[in-house]
Tab-separated table of C-alpha atoms in Angstrom:
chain	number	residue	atom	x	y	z
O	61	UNK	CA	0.000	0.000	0.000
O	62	UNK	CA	0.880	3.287	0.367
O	63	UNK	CA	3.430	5.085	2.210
O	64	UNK	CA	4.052	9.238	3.280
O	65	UNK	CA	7.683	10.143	4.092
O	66	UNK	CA	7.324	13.807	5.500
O	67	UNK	CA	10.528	15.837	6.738
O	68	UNK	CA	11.907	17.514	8.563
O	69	UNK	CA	9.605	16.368	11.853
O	70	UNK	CA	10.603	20.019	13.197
O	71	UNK	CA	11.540	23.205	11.824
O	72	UNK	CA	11.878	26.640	13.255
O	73	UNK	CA	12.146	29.978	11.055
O	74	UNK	CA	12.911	33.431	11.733
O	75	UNK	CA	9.723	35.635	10.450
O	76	UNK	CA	10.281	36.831	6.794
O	77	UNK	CA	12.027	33.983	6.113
O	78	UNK	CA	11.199	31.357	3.872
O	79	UNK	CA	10.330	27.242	4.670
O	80	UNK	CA	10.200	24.100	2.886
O	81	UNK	CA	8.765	20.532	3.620
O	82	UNK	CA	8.767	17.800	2.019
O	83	UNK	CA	7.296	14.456	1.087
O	84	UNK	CA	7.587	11.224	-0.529
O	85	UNK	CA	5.400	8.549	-1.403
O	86	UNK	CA	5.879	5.019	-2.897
O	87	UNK	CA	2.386	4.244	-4.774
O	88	UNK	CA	2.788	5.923	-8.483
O	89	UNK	CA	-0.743	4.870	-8.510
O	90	UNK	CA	-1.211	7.966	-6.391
O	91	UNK	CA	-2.822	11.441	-8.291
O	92	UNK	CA	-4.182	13.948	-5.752
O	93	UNK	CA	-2.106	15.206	-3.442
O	94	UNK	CA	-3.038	17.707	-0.555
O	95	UNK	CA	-1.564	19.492	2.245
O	96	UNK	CA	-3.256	20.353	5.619
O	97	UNK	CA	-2.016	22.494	8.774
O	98	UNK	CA	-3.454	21.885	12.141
O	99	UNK	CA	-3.202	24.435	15.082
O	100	UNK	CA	-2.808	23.314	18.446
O	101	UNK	CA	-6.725	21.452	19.223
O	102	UNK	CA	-7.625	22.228	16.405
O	103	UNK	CA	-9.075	20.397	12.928
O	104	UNK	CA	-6.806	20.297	9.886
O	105	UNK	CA	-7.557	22.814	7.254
O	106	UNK	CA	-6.871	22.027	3.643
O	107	UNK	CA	-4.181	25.035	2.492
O	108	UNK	CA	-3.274	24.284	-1.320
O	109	UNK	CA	-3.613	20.591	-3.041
O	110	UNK	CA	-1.849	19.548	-6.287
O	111	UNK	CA	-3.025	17.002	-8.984
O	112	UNK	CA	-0.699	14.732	-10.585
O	113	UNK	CA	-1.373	16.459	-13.753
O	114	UNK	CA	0.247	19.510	-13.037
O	115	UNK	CA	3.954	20.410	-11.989
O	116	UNK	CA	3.043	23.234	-9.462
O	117	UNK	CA	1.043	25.280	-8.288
O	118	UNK	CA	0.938	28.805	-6.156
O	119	UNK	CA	-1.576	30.608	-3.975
O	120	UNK	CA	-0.147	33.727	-2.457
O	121	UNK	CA	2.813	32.890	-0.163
O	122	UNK	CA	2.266	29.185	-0.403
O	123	UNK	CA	3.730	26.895	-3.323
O	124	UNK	CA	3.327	23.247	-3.716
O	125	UNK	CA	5.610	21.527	-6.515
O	126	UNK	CA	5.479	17.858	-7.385
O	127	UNK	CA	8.140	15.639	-9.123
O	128	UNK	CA	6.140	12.537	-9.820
O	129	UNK	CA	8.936	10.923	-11.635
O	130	UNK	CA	11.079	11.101	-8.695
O	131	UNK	CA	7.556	10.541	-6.480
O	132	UNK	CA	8.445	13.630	-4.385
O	133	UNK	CA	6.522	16.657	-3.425
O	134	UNK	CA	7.540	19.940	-1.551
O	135	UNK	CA	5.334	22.424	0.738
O	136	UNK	CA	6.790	26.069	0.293
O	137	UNK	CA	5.813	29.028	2.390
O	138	UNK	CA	7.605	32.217	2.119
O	139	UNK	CA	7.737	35.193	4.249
O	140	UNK	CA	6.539	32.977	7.137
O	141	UNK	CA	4.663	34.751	10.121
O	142	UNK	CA	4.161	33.553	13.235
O	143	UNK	CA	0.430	32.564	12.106
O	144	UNK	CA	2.091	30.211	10.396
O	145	UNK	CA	2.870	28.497	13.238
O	146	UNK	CA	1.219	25.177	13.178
O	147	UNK	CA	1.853	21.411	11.954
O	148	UNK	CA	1.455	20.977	8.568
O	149	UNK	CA	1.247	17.317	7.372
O	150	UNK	CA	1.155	16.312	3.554
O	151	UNK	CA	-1.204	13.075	2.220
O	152	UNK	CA	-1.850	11.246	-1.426
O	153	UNK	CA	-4.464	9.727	-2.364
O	154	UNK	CA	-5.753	7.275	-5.700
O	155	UNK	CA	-8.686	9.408	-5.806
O	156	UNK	CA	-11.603	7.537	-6.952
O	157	UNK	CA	-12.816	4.488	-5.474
O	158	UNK	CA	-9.984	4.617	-3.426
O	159	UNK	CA	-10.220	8.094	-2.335
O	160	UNK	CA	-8.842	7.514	1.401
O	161	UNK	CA	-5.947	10.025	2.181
O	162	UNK	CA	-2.613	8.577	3.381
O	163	UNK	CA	-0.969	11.229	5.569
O	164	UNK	CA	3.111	11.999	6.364
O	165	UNK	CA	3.955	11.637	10.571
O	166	UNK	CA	3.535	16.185	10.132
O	167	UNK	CA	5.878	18.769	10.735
O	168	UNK	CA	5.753	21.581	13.581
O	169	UNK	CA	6.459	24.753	12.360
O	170	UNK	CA	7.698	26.978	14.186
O	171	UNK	CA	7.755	31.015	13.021
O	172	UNK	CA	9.820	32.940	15.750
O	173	UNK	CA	9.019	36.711	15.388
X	91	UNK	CA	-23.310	25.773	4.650
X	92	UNK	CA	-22.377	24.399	7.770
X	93	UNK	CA	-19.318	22.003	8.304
X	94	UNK	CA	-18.842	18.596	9.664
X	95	UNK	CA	-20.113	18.227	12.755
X	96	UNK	CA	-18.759	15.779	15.342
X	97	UNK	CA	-20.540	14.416	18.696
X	98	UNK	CA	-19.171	14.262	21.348
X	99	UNK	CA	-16.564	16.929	21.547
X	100	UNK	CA	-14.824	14.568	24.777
X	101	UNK	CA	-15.673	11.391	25.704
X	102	UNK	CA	-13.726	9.568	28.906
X	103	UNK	CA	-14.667	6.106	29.223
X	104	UNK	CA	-13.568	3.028	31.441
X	105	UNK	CA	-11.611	0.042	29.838
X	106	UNK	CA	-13.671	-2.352	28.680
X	107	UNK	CA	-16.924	-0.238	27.974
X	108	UNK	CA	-18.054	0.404	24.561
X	109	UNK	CA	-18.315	3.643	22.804
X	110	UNK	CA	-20.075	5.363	19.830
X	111	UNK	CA	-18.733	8.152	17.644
X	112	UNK	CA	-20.911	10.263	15.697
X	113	UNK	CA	-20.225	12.413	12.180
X	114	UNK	CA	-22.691	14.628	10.381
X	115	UNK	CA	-20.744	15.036	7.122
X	116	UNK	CA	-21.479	18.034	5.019
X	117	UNK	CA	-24.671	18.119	3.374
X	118	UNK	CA	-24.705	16.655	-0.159
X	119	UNK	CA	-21.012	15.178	0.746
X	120	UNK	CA	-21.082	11.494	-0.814
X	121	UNK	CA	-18.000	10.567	0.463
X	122	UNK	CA	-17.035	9.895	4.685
X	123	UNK	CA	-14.004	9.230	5.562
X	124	UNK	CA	-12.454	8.079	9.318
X	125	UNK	CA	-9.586	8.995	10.868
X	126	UNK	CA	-7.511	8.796	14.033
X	127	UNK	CA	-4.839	11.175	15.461
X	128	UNK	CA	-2.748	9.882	18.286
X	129	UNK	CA	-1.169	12.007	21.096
X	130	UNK	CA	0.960	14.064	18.439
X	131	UNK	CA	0.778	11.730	15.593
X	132	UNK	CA	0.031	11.613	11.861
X	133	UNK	CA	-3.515	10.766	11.037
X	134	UNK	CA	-4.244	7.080	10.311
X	135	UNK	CA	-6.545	6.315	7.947
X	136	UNK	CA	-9.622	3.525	9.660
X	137	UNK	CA	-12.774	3.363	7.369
X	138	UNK	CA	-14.221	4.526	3.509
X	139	UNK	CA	-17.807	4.959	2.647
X	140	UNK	CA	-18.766	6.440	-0.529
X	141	UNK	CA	-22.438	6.667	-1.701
X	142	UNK	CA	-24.156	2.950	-1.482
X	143	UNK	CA	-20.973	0.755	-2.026
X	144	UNK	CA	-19.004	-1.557	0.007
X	145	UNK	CA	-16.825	0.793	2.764
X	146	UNK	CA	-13.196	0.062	2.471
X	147	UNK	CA	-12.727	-1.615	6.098
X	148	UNK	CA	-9.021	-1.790	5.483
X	149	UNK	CA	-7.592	0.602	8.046
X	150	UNK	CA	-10.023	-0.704	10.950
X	151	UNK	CA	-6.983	-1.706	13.386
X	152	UNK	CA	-9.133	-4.770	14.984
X	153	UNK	CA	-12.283	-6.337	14.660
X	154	UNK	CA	-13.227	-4.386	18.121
X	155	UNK	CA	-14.125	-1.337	15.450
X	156	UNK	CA	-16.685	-0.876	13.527
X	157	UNK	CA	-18.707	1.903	11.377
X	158	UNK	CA	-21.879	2.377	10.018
X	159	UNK	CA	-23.651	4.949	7.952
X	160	UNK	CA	-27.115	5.213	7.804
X	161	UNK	CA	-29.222	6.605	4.491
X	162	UNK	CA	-26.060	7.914	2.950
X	163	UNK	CA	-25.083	10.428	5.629
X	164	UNK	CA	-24.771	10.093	9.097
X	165	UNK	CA	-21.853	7.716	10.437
X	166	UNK	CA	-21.362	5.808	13.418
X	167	UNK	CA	-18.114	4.568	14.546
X	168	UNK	CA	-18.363	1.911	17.387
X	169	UNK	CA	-15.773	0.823	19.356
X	170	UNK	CA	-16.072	-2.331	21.154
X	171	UNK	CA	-14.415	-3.414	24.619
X	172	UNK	CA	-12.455	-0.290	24.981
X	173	UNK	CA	-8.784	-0.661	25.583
X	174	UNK	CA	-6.258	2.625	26.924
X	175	UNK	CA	-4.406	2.717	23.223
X	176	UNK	CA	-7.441	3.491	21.591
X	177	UNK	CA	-7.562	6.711	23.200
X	178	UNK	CA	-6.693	9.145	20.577
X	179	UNK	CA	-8.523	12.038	18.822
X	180	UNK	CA	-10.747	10.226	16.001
X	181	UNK	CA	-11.781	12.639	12.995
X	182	UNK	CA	-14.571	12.696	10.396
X	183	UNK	CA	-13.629	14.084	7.067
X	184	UNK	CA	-16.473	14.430	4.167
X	185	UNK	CA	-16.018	15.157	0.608
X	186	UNK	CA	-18.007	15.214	-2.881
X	187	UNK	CA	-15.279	14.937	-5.248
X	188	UNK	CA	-13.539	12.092	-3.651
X	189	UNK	CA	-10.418	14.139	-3.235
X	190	UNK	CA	-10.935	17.082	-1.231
X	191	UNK	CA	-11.796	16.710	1.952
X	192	UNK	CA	-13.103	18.368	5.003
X	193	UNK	CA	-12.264	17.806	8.409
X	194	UNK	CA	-14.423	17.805	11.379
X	195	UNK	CA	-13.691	18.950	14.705
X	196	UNK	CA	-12.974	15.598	16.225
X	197	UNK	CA	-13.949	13.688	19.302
X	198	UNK	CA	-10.961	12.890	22.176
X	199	UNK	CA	-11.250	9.908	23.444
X	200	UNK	CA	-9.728	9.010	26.908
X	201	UNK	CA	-10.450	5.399	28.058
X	202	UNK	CA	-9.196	5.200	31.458
């Protein structure tokens, strides 16, 4: 089945500065691939998802770029704040009939001001 | 329109007892998905229903689990004979397109 490498576990920033995760995954069967960041008791929120037919994608100050020859994906925020504080945790999925998301272990951001 | 709703927020229960998880998916949302978060874990994938077909079972860790859902929308997820590692935070997601999916709030569940 499938299975989500996600590093680094931890990573702390200075604000302004930009920060990177990243994520493999062994099924090439795999085509949707989403990210979500959870704050402290709270749910995870979907923040930008890529497709395997496309090589990246952007929305604002977050960029998500997939190599799916290589199986690899990377999260990239730039000029982090401390909002941005949170763990973020990547997932792929088959979409379809089997639509279940398998998630990376997350990484804690941390944005110090 | 509203989210996915989750009951209860908290539930503490004694070993051994059995439990029941409720998820009100987003309306028109043919897909519900289960999850469960450990103390600082990843989320593991448990159970699959989408529309009137089979659910994909395959992430139920033992046969103590178990998940309905009735008429297509509400799901129940019952766990049998409680033991202390299945206390974790368990999470409802719902989608329509099969790939995007939203997360309810969650239910914590201590078993003491």
């Amino acid at each position: 089945g499938e299975n989500v490498e996600q590093h680094p576990s931890t990573l702390s920033v200075q604000e302004g500065d930009s920060a990177v995760i990243k994520c493999t995954y062994s099924d090439s069967a795999s085509n949707y691939f989403p990210w979500y960041k959870q704050e402290l008791g709270k749910r995870p929120q979907l923040i930008i998802d890529i497709r395997s037919n496309v090589g990246e994608k952007k929305d604002q100050r977050i960029a998500v770029t997939l190599n799916k020859t290589a199986k690899h994906f990377s999260l990239h925020i730039t000029e982090t704040q401390p909002e941005d504080s949170a763990v973020y945790f990547c997932a792929a999925s088959r979409g379809g009939s089997q639509g279940n998301l398998i998630f990376g272990k997350g990484t804690k951001l941390s944005v110090k001001p | 329109g509203a989210g996915v709703s989750q009951s209860p927020s908290n539930k503490v229960t004694e070993k051994g007892k059995d439990v029941e998880l409720r998820c009100d998916p987003i309306s028109g949302h043919t897909a519900l998905y289960w999850y469960r978060q450990s103390l600082g874990q990843g989320l593991e994938f448990l159970i699959y229903f989408q529309g009137n077909s089979a659910p994909d079972k395959s992430g139920l860790p033992s046969d103590r689990f178990s998940a309905e859902r009735t008429g297509g929308s509400v799901s129940t997820l019952t766990i049998q004979r409680t033991q202390q590692e299945d206390s974790a935070v368990y999470l409802c997601a719902s989608s329509f397109t099969q790939e995007t999916q939203y997360f309810g709030p969650g239910t914590r569940l201590l078993v003491l």
